[in-house]
Coordinates of C-alpha atoms in Angstrom, one line a residue:
X1 CA 46.0 -85.5 -25.7
X2 CA 43.0 -83.5 -27.1
X3 CA 43.5 -79.7 -26.8
X4 CA 40.5 -78.0 -25.2
X5 CA 39.6 -74.9 -27.0
X6 CA 38.6 -71.5 -25.3
X7 CA 35.0 -72.0 -26.6
X8 CA 34.7 -75.5 -25.2
X9 CA 35.5 -74.3 -21.7
X10 CA 32.1 -72.5 -21.6
X11 CA 29.3 -74.5 -20.2
X12 CA 25.6 -73.7 -20.4
X13 CA 25.7 -72.3 -17.0
X14 CA 28.6 -69.9 -17.9
X15 CA 26.6 -68.7 -21.0
X16 CA 23.5 -68.1 -18.8
X17 CA 25.5 -66.0 -16.3
X18 CA 27.0 -64.0 -19.1
X19 CA 23.7 -63.3 -20.7
X20 CA 22.2 -62.4 -17.3
X21 CA 25.0 -59.9 -16.7
X22 CA 24.4 -58.3 -20.1
X23 CA 20.8 -58.0 -19.4
X24 CA 21.4 -56.3 -16.1
X25 CA 23.8 -53.8 -17.7
X26 CA 21.4 -53.1 -20.5
X27 CA 18.6 -52.5 -18.0
X28 CA 20.7 -50.3 -15.9
X29 CA 21.6 -48.2 -18.8
X30 CA 17.9 -47.9 -19.8
X31 CA 17.0 -46.9 -16.4
X32 CA 19.7 -44.0 -16.4
X33 CA 18.4 -42.9 -19.8
X34 CA 14.8 -42.8 -18.6
X35 CA 15.9 -40.8 -15.6
X36 CA 18.4 -38.4 -17.0
X37 CA 17.9 -38.3 -20.7
X38 CA 20.2 -39.2 -23.5
X39 CA 23.6 -37.4 -23.7
X40 CA 23.6 -36.0 -27.2
X41 CA 25.4 -33.3 -29.4
X42 CA 24.1 -29.8 -29.3
X43 CA 23.2 -29.7 -32.9
X44 CA 20.2 -31.9 -32.6
X45 CA 18.4 -33.6 -29.8
X46 CA 14.9 -34.8 -29.1
X47 CA 14.0 -34.6 -25.4
X48 CA 11.6 -37.0 -23.7
X49 CA 8.7 -35.3 -21.9
X50 CA 7.3 -35.8 -18.5
X51 CA 3.5 -35.8 -18.6
X52 CA 1.1 -34.9 -15.8
X53 CA -2.4 -36.2 -16.6
X54 CA -5.4 -34.4 -15.1
X55 CA -8.8 -35.9 -15.8
X56 CA -11.4 -33.4 -16.8
X57 CA -15.2 -33.7 -17.2
X58 CA -15.6 -30.4 -18.9
X59 CA -16.7 -31.0 -22.6
X60 CA -15.5 -27.5 -23.7
X61 CA -11.8 -27.9 -23.4
X62 CA -10.1 -26.5 -26.5
X63 CA -6.9 -28.1 -27.7
X64 CA -4.0 -25.7 -28.0
X65 CA -1.1 -27.8 -29.3
X66 CA 0.3 -31.3 -29.3
X67 CA 4.0 -31.9 -28.9
X68 CA 5.6 -35.3 -28.1
X69 CA 9.2 -34.3 -28.6
X70 CA 10.8 -30.8 -28.5
X71 CA 14.1 -29.9 -30.0
X72 CA 16.0 -28.3 -27.2
X73 CA 19.4 -28.1 -29.0
X74 CA 19.3 -24.3 -29.6
X75 CA 21.1 -21.9 -27.2
X76 CA 18.8 -19.8 -25.1
X77 CA 21.0 -16.8 -25.8
X78 CA 18.7 -14.1 -27.1
X79 CA 21.2 -11.4 -27.8
X80 CA 21.0 -12.1 -31.6
X81 CA 17.3 -12.7 -31.5
X82 CA 15.1 -10.2 -33.1
X83 CA 12.4 -9.7 -30.3
X84 CA 10.3 -7.6 -32.7
X85 CA 9.5 -10.9 -34.4
X86 CA 11.3 -13.1 -31.8
X87 CA 13.3 -15.0 -34.5
X88 CA 14.4 -18.4 -33.6
X89 CA 13.6 -20.3 -30.5
X90 CA 14.3 -19.3 -26.9
X91 CA 14.9 -22.6 -25.2
X92 CA 14.6 -22.8 -21.3
X93 CA 17.3 -24.9 -19.9
X94 CA 15.1 -26.1 -17.2
X95 CA 11.6 -26.4 -18.3
X96 CA 9.1 -25.6 -21.0
X97 CA 5.4 -25.9 -20.8
X98 CA 2.8 -26.8 -23.5
X99 CA -0.8 -27.5 -22.7
X100 CA -2.5 -30.1 -24.8
X101 CA -5.8 -32.0 -24.9
X102 CA -6.1 -35.6 -26.1
X103 CA -9.7 -36.7 -27.0
X104 CA -10.5 -40.3 -26.6
X105 CA -14.2 -41.3 -27.1
X106 CA -16.3 -39.8 -24.3
X107 CA -13.2 -39.3 -22.0
X108 CA -11.3 -36.0 -22.3
X109 CA -7.9 -35.8 -20.6
X110 CA -6.3 -32.5 -20.1
X111 CA -2.5 -33.1 -20.4
X112 CA 0.1 -30.7 -19.3
X113 CA 3.5 -31.3 -20.7
X114 CA 6.6 -30.2 -19.1
X115 CA 9.7 -30.8 -21.3
X116 CA 13.0 -30.8 -19.7
X117 CA 16.3 -30.2 -21.5
X118 CA 18.4 -33.3 -22.2
X119 CA 20.9 -33.7 -19.4
X120 CA 24.3 -35.3 -19.8
X121 CA 25.2 -37.8 -17.2
X122 CA 28.3 -35.8 -16.7
X123 CA 26.2 -32.7 -15.8
X124 CA 23.2 -33.9 -13.8
X125 CA 20.6 -31.3 -13.2
X126 CA 21.0 -29.3 -10.0
X127 CA 18.1 -30.1 -7.6
X128 CA 17.8 -26.4 -6.7
X129 CA 16.7 -25.8 -10.3
X130 CA 13.4 -27.4 -10.0
X131 CA 10.4 -25.1 -9.6
X132 CA 7.8 -26.2 -7.0
X133 CA 5.6 -23.3 -7.7
X134 CA 3.7 -24.7 -10.9
X135 CA -0.1 -24.2 -10.7
X136 CA -2.8 -24.8 -13.2
X137 CA -4.9 -21.8 -14.4
X138 CA -7.9 -22.2 -16.6
X139 CA -9.1 -19.3 -18.9
X140 CA -12.7 -19.5 -19.9
X141 CA -13.8 -17.8 -23.2
X142 CA -17.1 -16.0 -22.3
X143 CA -18.1 -16.0 -25.9
X144 CA -18.5 -19.7 -26.4
X145 CA -17.7 -21.3 -23.0
X146 CA -14.5 -22.9 -24.2
X147 CA -11.8 -23.4 -21.6
X148 CA -8.0 -23.0 -22.2
X149 CA -5.6 -24.4 -19.7
X150 CA -2.2 -22.8 -18.9
X151 CA 0.5 -23.5 -16.4
X152 CA 2.1 -20.8 -14.4
X153 CA 5.0 -20.5 -12.0
X154 CA 3.3 -18.8 -9.2
X155 CA 2.3 -20.3 -5.9
X156 CA -0.2 -17.5 -5.1
X157 CA -2.6 -15.5 -7.1
X158 CA -1.7 -12.6 -9.4
X159 CA -0.8 -9.4 -7.5
X160 CA -2.7 -6.5 -9.0
X161 CA -1.2 -3.1 -9.8
X162 CA -3.1 -1.6 -7.0
X163 CA -1.7 -4.1 -4.6
X164 CA 1.8 -3.2 -5.9
X165 CA 1.1 0.3 -5.0
X166 CA 0.3 -0.7 -1.5
X167 CA 3.5 -2.8 -1.3
X168 CA 5.5 0.2 -2.5
X169 CA 4.2 2.3 0.4
X170 CA 4.8 -0.6 2.9
X171 CA 8.3 -1.2 1.6
X172 CA 9.7 2.0 3.3
X173 CA 9.2 0.6 6.7
X174 CA 9.2 -3.2 6.0
X175 CA 12.6 -3.8 4.5
X176 CA 15.3 -4.8 7.1
X177 CA 18.4 -3.0 5.8
X178 CA 21.4 -4.0 7.9
X179 CA 23.0 -1.4 10.0
X180 CA 26.5 -0.3 8.8
X181 CA 29.4 -1.7 10.9
X182 CA 30.8 1.8 11.2
X183 CA 29.5 5.3 10.4
X184 CA 30.2 7.2 7.1
X185 CA 29.7 10.8 6.1
X186 CA 28.1 9.4 2.9
X187 CA 25.3 7.9 5.0
X188 CA 24.6 11.2 6.6
X189 CA 24.4 12.9 3.2
X190 CA 21.8 10.3 1.9
X191 CA 19.7 10.7 5.1
X192 CA 19.9 14.5 4.6
X193 CA 18.7 14.1 0.9
X194 CA 15.8 11.9 2.2
X195 CA 14.7 14.6 4.6
X196 CA 14.8 17.3 1.8
X197 CA 12.7 15.1 -0.5
X198 CA 10.1 14.4 2.2
X199 CA 9.8 18.1 3.2
X200 CA 9.6 19.6 -0.3
X201 CA 7.0 22.1 -1.0
X202 CA 4.7 21.8 -4.0
X203 CA 6.3 23.1 -7.1
X204 CA 4.5 24.7 -10.0
X205 CA 7.2 24.6 -12.6
X206 CA 7.6 21.2 -13.9
X207 CA 10.5 21.7 -16.4
X208 CA 8.3 20.6 -19.2
X209 CA 7.1 17.4 -17.5
X210 CA 3.6 16.3 -17.4
X211 CA 2.8 16.1 -13.7
X212 CA 0.0 13.5 -14.1
X213 CA 2.4 10.6 -15.1
X214 CA 4.3 10.9 -11.8
X215 CA 3.3 9.7 -8.3
X216 CA 4.5 13.1 -6.9
X217 CA 6.2 15.3 -9.4
X218 CA 7.4 17.6 -6.7
X219 CA 9.3 14.8 -4.9
X220 CA 10.6 13.4 -8.1
X221 CA 12.1 16.7 -9.2
X222 CA 13.7 17.4 -5.8
X223 CA 15.2 13.8 -5.7
X224 CA 16.3 14.1 -9.3
X225 CA 18.0 17.5 -8.5
X226 CA 19.7 16.1 -5.4
X227 CA 21.0 13.1 -7.3
X228 CA 22.5 15.4 -10.0
X229 CA 24.3 17.5 -7.4
X230 CA 25.3 15.0 -4.7
X231 CA 25.5 11.4 -6.0
X232 CA 28.9 9.9 -6.4
X233 CA 29.5 6.3 -7.6
X234 CA 32.5 4.1 -7.5
X235 CA 33.0 1.6 -10.3
X236 CA 35.0 -1.6 -9.4
X237 CA 38.0 -2.1 -11.6
X238 CA 38.3 -5.8 -10.8
X239 CA 37.0 -8.5 -13.1
X240 CA 38.1 -9.5 -16.6
X241 CA 36.3 -9.2 -20.0
X242 CA 33.8 -10.3 -21.4
X243 CA 31.9 -10.9 -18.1
X244 CA 33.0 -7.5 -16.7
X245 CA 33.6 -4.2 -18.2
X246 CA 32.4 -5.2 -21.7
X247 CA 29.1 -3.5 -22.6
X248 CA 26.9 -5.1 -25.2
X249 CA 24.8 -2.3 -26.6
X250 CA 22.8 -4.3 -29.1
X251 CA 20.2 -6.9 -28.9
X252 CA 17.4 -7.8 -26.3
X253 CA 19.8 -7.3 -23.3
X254 CA 20.9 -3.9 -24.4
X255 CA 19.8 -2.2 -21.3
X256 CA 22.5 -3.7 -19.2
X257 CA 25.1 -2.9 -21.9
X258 CA 24.1 0.7 -22.4
X259 CA 24.1 1.5 -18.8
X260 CA 27.5 -0.1 -18.2
X261 CA 29.0 1.8 -21.2
X262 CA 27.6 5.2 -20.0
X263 CA 28.3 4.6 -16.3
X264 CA 32.0 3.6 -16.8
X265 CA 32.6 6.6 -19.0
X266 CA 30.7 9.1 -17.0
X267 CA 32.8 11.9 -15.5
X268 CA 30.0 13.6 -13.4
X269 CA 29.0 10.8 -11.2
X270 CA 32.0 8.4 -11.1
X271 CA 34.8 9.0 -8.6
X272 CA 38.2 7.4 -8.3
X273 CA 38.3 7.5 -4.5
X274 CA 35.9 4.9 -3.1
X275 CA 35.7 6.8 0.1
X276 CA 33.8 9.5 -1.6
X277 CA 31.2 7.2 -3.0
X278 CA 27.5 6.8 -1.9
X279 CA 27.0 3.8 -4.2
X280 CA 29.2 1.1 -5.6
X281 CA 28.6 -0.4 -9.1
X282 CA 29.5 -4.0 -9.9
X283 CA 29.9 -3.8 -13.8
X284 CA 28.9 -7.4 -14.7
X285 CA 26.9 -8.6 -17.6
X286 CA 24.6 -11.5 -16.5
X287 CA 24.2 -12.2 -20.2
X288 CA 28.0 -12.7 -20.7
X289 CA 28.2 -14.6 -17.4
X290 CA 25.6 -17.0 -18.8
X291 CA 27.3 -17.6 -22.1
X292 CA 31.0 -17.1 -21.6
X293 CA 31.9 -19.7 -18.9
X294 CA 31.6 -22.9 -20.9
X295 CA 30.2 -26.4 -20.1
X296 CA 31.3 -26.4 -16.5
X297 CA 28.9 -23.7 -15.7
X298 CA 25.5 -24.9 -16.9
X299 CA 23.3 -24.4 -13.8
X300 CA 22.1 -21.4 -12.0
X301 CA 23.9 -22.5 -8.9
X302 CA 27.3 -22.6 -10.6
X303 CA 26.9 -19.2 -12.1
X304 CA 25.7 -17.8 -8.8
X305 CA 28.8 -19.3 -7.2
X306 CA 31.0 -17.5 -9.8
X307 CA 29.4 -14.3 -8.9
X308 CA 29.9 -15.0 -5.2
X309 CA 33.6 -15.5 -5.9
X310 CA 33.8 -11.9 -7.3
X311 CA 31.9 -10.5 -4.3
X312 CA 34.3 -12.3 -2.0
X313 CA 37.2 -10.8 -4.0
X314 CA 36.2 -7.2 -3.6
X315 CA 35.0 -7.8 0.0
X316 CA 38.5 -9.1 0.7
X317 CA 40.3 -6.3 -1.1
X318 CA 38.1 -3.3 0.0
X319 CA 36.3 -2.6 3.3
X320 CA 33.1 -1.1 1.8
X321 CA 31.2 -4.2 1.0
X322 CA 31.6 -5.5 4.5
X323 CA 30.7 -2.1 6.1
X324 CA 27.1 -2.4 4.8
X325 CA 26.7 -6.1 3.8
X326 CA 26.5 -4.8 0.2
X327 CA 23.6 -2.5 0.9
X328 CA 25.2 0.4 -0.8
X329 CA 26.2 -1.8 -3.9
X330 CA 24.1 -2.3 -7.0
X331 CA 24.0 -4.3 -10.1
X332 CA 22.1 -3.7 -13.5
X333 CA 21.0 -7.1 -15.2
X334 CA 18.6 -7.7 -18.0
X335 CA 19.0 -11.4 -18.5
X336 CA 16.2 -13.6 -17.4
X337 CA 18.4 -15.2 -14.8
X338 CA 19.5 -11.9 -13.2
X339 CA 17.0 -12.3 -10.4
X340 CA 17.8 -15.8 -9.3
X341 CA 21.6 -15.5 -9.8
X342 CA 21.8 -12.4 -7.5
X343 CA 19.1 -13.0 -4.8
X344 CA 21.5 -14.6 -2.3
X345 CA 24.8 -13.1 -2.9
X346 CA 23.3 -9.5 -3.3
X347 CA 20.4 -10.0 -1.0
X348 CA 21.0 -6.5 0.7
X349 CA 22.0 -4.8 -2.5
X350 CA 19.9 -2.7 -5.0
X351 CA 19.2 -4.8 -8.1
X352 CA 18.0 -3.1 -11.3
X353 CA 16.3 -6.1 -13.0
X354 CA 14.4 -6.6 -16.3
X355 CA 12.8 -9.8 -14.8
X356 CA 10.8 -7.8 -12.2
X357 CA 8.5 -10.6 -11.2
X358 CA 7.3 -9.8 -7.7
X359 CA 6.2 -13.5 -7.2
X360 CA 9.7 -14.7 -7.8
X361 CA 11.8 -12.5 -5.4
X362 CA 11.7 -9.1 -7.0
X363 CA 11.4 -6.7 -4.0
X364 CA 9.2 -3.6 -4.5
X365 CA 10.9 -0.5 -3.1
X366 CA 14.4 -2.1 -2.9
X367 CA 14.9 -3.6 -6.3
X368 CA 14.2 -1.4 -9.3
X369 CA 12.5 -2.5 -12.6
X370 CA 14.8 -2.1 -15.6
X371 CA 13.2 -1.5 -19.0
X372 CA 13.8 -4.0 -21.7
X373 CA 15.2 -2.2 -24.8
X374 CA 15.8 -4.0 -28.0
X375 CA 18.5 -1.9 -29.7
X376 CA 19.2 -2.9 -33.4
X377 CA 21.9 -0.3 -34.1
X378 CA 24.2 1.0 -31.4
X379 CA 24.9 4.0 -33.6
X380 CA 21.1 4.9 -34.0
X381 CA 19.3 3.9 -30.8
X382 CA 16.5 6.4 -31.5
X383 CA 15.5 5.2 -34.9
X384 CA 11.8 4.7 -35.8
X385 CA 10.7 7.1 -33.0
X386 CA 7.1 8.5 -33.1
X387 CA 3.8 7.4 -34.5
X388 CA 0.4 8.6 -35.9
X389 CA -2.2 10.8 -34.2
X390 CA -5.0 9.3 -32.3
X391 CA -7.4 10.1 -35.1
X392 CA -5.3 8.2 -37.6
X393 CA -4.9 5.0 -35.5
X394 CA -7.6 2.7 -37.0
X395 CA -6.5 -0.6 -35.3
X396 CA -7.8 -1.1 -31.8
X397 CA -5.1 -3.6 -30.7
X398 CA -2.1 -5.1 -32.2
X399 CA 0.1 -8.0 -31.3
X400 CA 2.6 -10.2 -33.3
X401 CA 5.2 -12.5 -32.0
X402 CA 6.4 -16.1 -31.5
X403 CA 4.6 -18.4 -29.2
X404 CA 7.0 -18.1 -26.3
X405 CA 5.7 -19.2 -22.9
X406 CA 2.2 -20.3 -21.9
X407 CA 0.3 -17.0 -22.5
X408 CA 0.7 -16.1 -26.1
X409 CA -0.7 -19.2 -27.6
X410 CA -3.9 -18.5 -25.5
X411 CA -4.0 -14.9 -26.7
X412 CA -3.6 -15.9 -30.4
X413 CA -6.0 -18.7 -30.1
X414 CA -8.7 -16.5 -28.7
X415 CA -8.2 -13.4 -30.9
X416 CA -6.5 -14.2 -34.2
X417 CA -8.9 -13.4 -37.1
X418 CA -11.8 -13.0 -34.7
X419 CA -12.5 -9.1 -35.0
X420 CA -11.5 -6.8 -37.8
X421 CA -10.1 -4.2 -35.4
X422 CA -8.0 -6.7 -33.5
X423 CA -4.8 -7.5 -35.3
X424 CA -3.5 -10.4 -33.1
X425 CA -1.3 -12.8 -35.0
X426 CA 1.6 -15.1 -34.3
X427 CA 5.1 -14.6 -35.7
X428 CA 5.4 -12.4 -38.7
X429 CA 7.9 -13.1 -41.6
X430 CA 11.5 -11.8 -41.0
X431 CA 12.2 -10.0 -44.2
X432 CA 12.7 -6.2 -44.3
X433 CA 9.2 -5.4 -45.6
X434 CA 7.5 -7.4 -42.8
X435 CA 9.6 -5.6 -40.2
X436 CA 8.5 -2.3 -41.7
X437 CA 4.8 -3.7 -41.6
X438 CA 5.4 -4.5 -37.9
X439 CA 6.3 -1.0 -37.1
X440 CA 3.4 0.4 -39.1
X441 CA 1.0 -1.7 -37.2
X442 CA 2.4 -0.3 -33.9
X443 CA 2.2 3.2 -35.2
X444 CA -1.4 2.8 -36.5
X445 CA -2.8 1.0 -33.4
X446 CA -4.5 2.6 -30.4
X447 CA -3.3 -0.1 -28.1
X448 CA -0.3 -2.4 -28.4
X449 CA -0.5 -5.7 -26.5
X450 CA 2.6 -6.4 -24.3
X451 CA 2.1 -10.1 -23.5
X452 CA 4.7 -11.9 -21.4
X453 CA 6.8 -14.6 -23.0
X454 CA 8.9 -17.1 -21.1
X455 CA 9.3 -14.4 -18.3
X456 CA 7.1 -11.4 -17.3
X457 CA 9.2 -8.7 -19.1
X458 CA 9.1 -7.9 -22.8
X459 CA 10.7 -5.2 -25.0
X460 CA 7.1 -4.5 -26.4
X461 CA 6.5 -2.1 -23.4
X462 CA 9.2 0.3 -24.6
X463 CA 8.4 -0.5 -28.3
X464 CA 4.9 0.7 -27.6
X465 CA 6.0 3.8 -25.9
X466 CA 8.5 4.7 -28.7
X467 CA 5.8 4.2 -31.3
X468 CA 3.4 6.3 -29.1
X469 CA 0.9 3.4 -28.8
X470 CA -0.8 2.8 -25.4
X471 CA 0.8 -0.3 -23.8
X472 CA -1.7 -3.0 -22.7
X473 CA 0.5 -5.1 -20.3
X474 CA -0.7 -8.8 -19.9
X475 CA 1.8 -10.2 -17.4
X476 CA 0.7 -11.1 -13.9
X477 CA 3.1 -10.0 -11.1
X478 CA 5.2 -7.8 -13.5
X479 CA 6.4 -4.6 -11.9
X480 CA 6.8 -1.9 -14.7
X481 CA 10.0 0.2 -14.9
X482 CA 10.5 3.2 -12.6
X483 CA 7.5 2.1 -10.6
X484 CA 8.5 4.1 -7.5
X485 CA 8.2 7.4 -9.6
X486 CA 5.8 6.8 -12.5
X487 CA 2.0 6.5 -12.2
X488 CA 1.7 3.8 -14.8
X489 CA -2.1 3.6 -14.7
X490 CA -2.2 7.1 -16.3
X491 CA -0.6 5.9 -19.6
X492 CA -0.9 2.1 -19.7
X493 CA -3.7 -0.6 -19.4
X494 CA -3.1 -3.6 -17.1
X495 CA -5.1 -6.7 -18.0
X496 CA -4.9 -9.8 -15.8
X497 CA -4.0 -13.0 -17.7
X498 CA -7.4 -14.6 -16.8
X499 CA -9.2 -11.8 -18.4
X500 CA -7.8 -12.3 -21.9
X501 CA -11.2 -13.5 -23.3
X502 CA -12.5 -10.1 -22.3
X503 CA -9.7 -8.2 -23.8
X504 CA -11.6 -6.4 -26.5
X505 CA -14.4 -5.4 -24.1
X506 CA -11.9 -4.0 -21.6
X507 CA -10.4 -1.8 -24.4
X508 CA -13.7 -0.7 -25.7
X509 CA -14.9 0.3 -22.3
X510 CA -12.1 3.0 -22.2
X511 CA -13.7 6.3 -23.5
X512 CA -12.3 8.1 -26.4
X513 CA -11.5 11.0 -24.2
X514 CA -9.7 8.8 -21.7
X515 CA -7.7 7.1 -24.6
X516 CA -6.6 10.5 -26.1
X517 CA -5.4 11.6 -22.7
X518 CA -3.4 8.3 -22.2
X519 CA -1.9 8.5 -25.6
X520 CA -0.7 12.1 -24.9
X521 CA 0.9 10.9 -21.6
X522 CA 2.6 8.1 -23.4
X523 CA 4.3 10.8 -25.6
X524 CA 5.1 12.8 -22.4
X525 CA 6.8 9.8 -20.7
X526 CA 8.7 8.7 -23.8
X527 CA 11.8 10.7 -23.0
X528 CA 12.4 8.5 -20.0
X529 CA 12.8 5.4 -22.2
X530 CA 15.3 6.6 -24.7
X531 CA 19.0 5.9 -24.9
X532 CA 21.5 8.8 -26.0
X533 CA 25.1 8.2 -26.9
X534 CA 25.7 11.3 -24.7
X535 CA 23.3 11.1 -21.8
X536 CA 20.6 14.0 -21.6
X537 CA 18.5 15.1 -18.6
X538 CA 15.6 12.7 -17.7
X539 CA 16.7 10.1 -20.3
X540 CA 16.9 6.3 -19.7
X541 CA 20.4 6.3 -18.2
X542 CA 19.5 9.0 -15.7
X543 CA 16.2 7.4 -14.9
X544 CA 17.9 4.1 -14.1
X545 CA 20.4 5.8 -12.0
X546 CA 17.7 7.8 -10.2
X547 CA 15.8 4.6 -9.4
X548 CA 18.9 3.1 -7.8
X549 CA 19.7 6.4 -5.9
X550 CA 16.0 6.5 -4.8
X551 CA 16.1 3.0 -3.4
X552 CA 19.3 3.7 -1.4
X553 CA 18.1 7.1 -0.1
X554 CA 15.0 5.4 1.4
X555 CA 16.9 2.4 2.8
X556 CA 20.0 3.9 4.2
X557 CA 20.7 3.5 8.0
X558 CA 23.2 5.1 10.2
X559 CA 25.3 3.6 13.0

């Protein structure tokens, strides 16, 4: 009897079925790759891009950049990034925009590229992370008629600084703060403080302050005095390091680290008995939350859930959160994600945020805008303070930095090497001599351009003030720090993003007399933006705390 081998058992029909199965499996895998990206090691990865094509008949469209694949392997942790030159690449986990133009014979197609980070099949993207608020904005160069396109994350138009002033006035009556579940003597004390602030008479002794940089210097001084005399803060002890109770006083997120360090060690405002507290501080670092939890926490939703677990912990252990729904609690967060991670769990609370974008949930009059301070040495936070006199500043405007976000490539494209008095360049070298040159440019310029990066906030605002250079803020919908107290239009220039082609004309239209006054007011306001290892009156620590106090005073309700 002939033995039938295993191979001989297969007929043509069996082979066809096997091949068909293989083809189906391969096709399914290809479909998954196209939909979700290729799981790859962190060291290197090229991400496919999603392309939105918009036909354009305009013959004056200027190409900005062409990018088919983007390396998204770097961490977006910016704590070790030198924001002065913005070393390295800050990679957004969810999207990155680059506007390009492809020319093909007589047809010009404006292509907006949105590159998404590679997503492992084990960690699919959270649907809540997508942003439906993308709109196309076109900037026309009045000098030659060229049009540059950029994509923005706003559903509505830019909110001007004057509109923000109106929103601040309206916020006193419009915000719906929850009534406390039971009364407290602390609420009555806060209401009494508000009455004293509102009824203050005009003061003529300003304690060395320049009255013109404040909305109402008399009210500010009375509010500040009441804060120093009455405010008491309880700092929660719960939570483990490094997410809680571990200040990081260096890097681009130094503001939340310095405040945590000085608040937890403070003996004047901090009380051990929570029943004596007007405010409750949650000592969390959003930067550490973002970087310390590992691969299981890669989306904003998972990180927000982790924060909610902490709130549930203190709400279950103490009665104070439940009494006001968190309205007398506050958080200080400088990471880009601080706004979105806290907007649900801490919807009633006071949030001091660097990412103060009014178009993305920042609440004027309730939240407070936190300055971005890049600290290179925790031992010498005041290094390089000061600048040249107005007559010695020969450069009209200065900007240098990496091409983060949609706006800076437009700025550099329009103004690099265009005018001898406009020092607008991309990233400078990172050596010591170039860093010194960067500071010298700031100290020698009349105006320092503070152009937004991936988000609206930038450390250049504080850098400009430290170098006594008038800030020119180009970041639509950005609420500047201490907005409820400071009159920013007296010492800073606000330029809408669409007006970048007219930047030089806008600056030249400011008279020399007006400029000299603005520069003097920059020097006057400088004390409010400085960290001291031992806090001093009117410094950055006290101003942040005052903004939080001010917000609570005007939102408190009684039973």
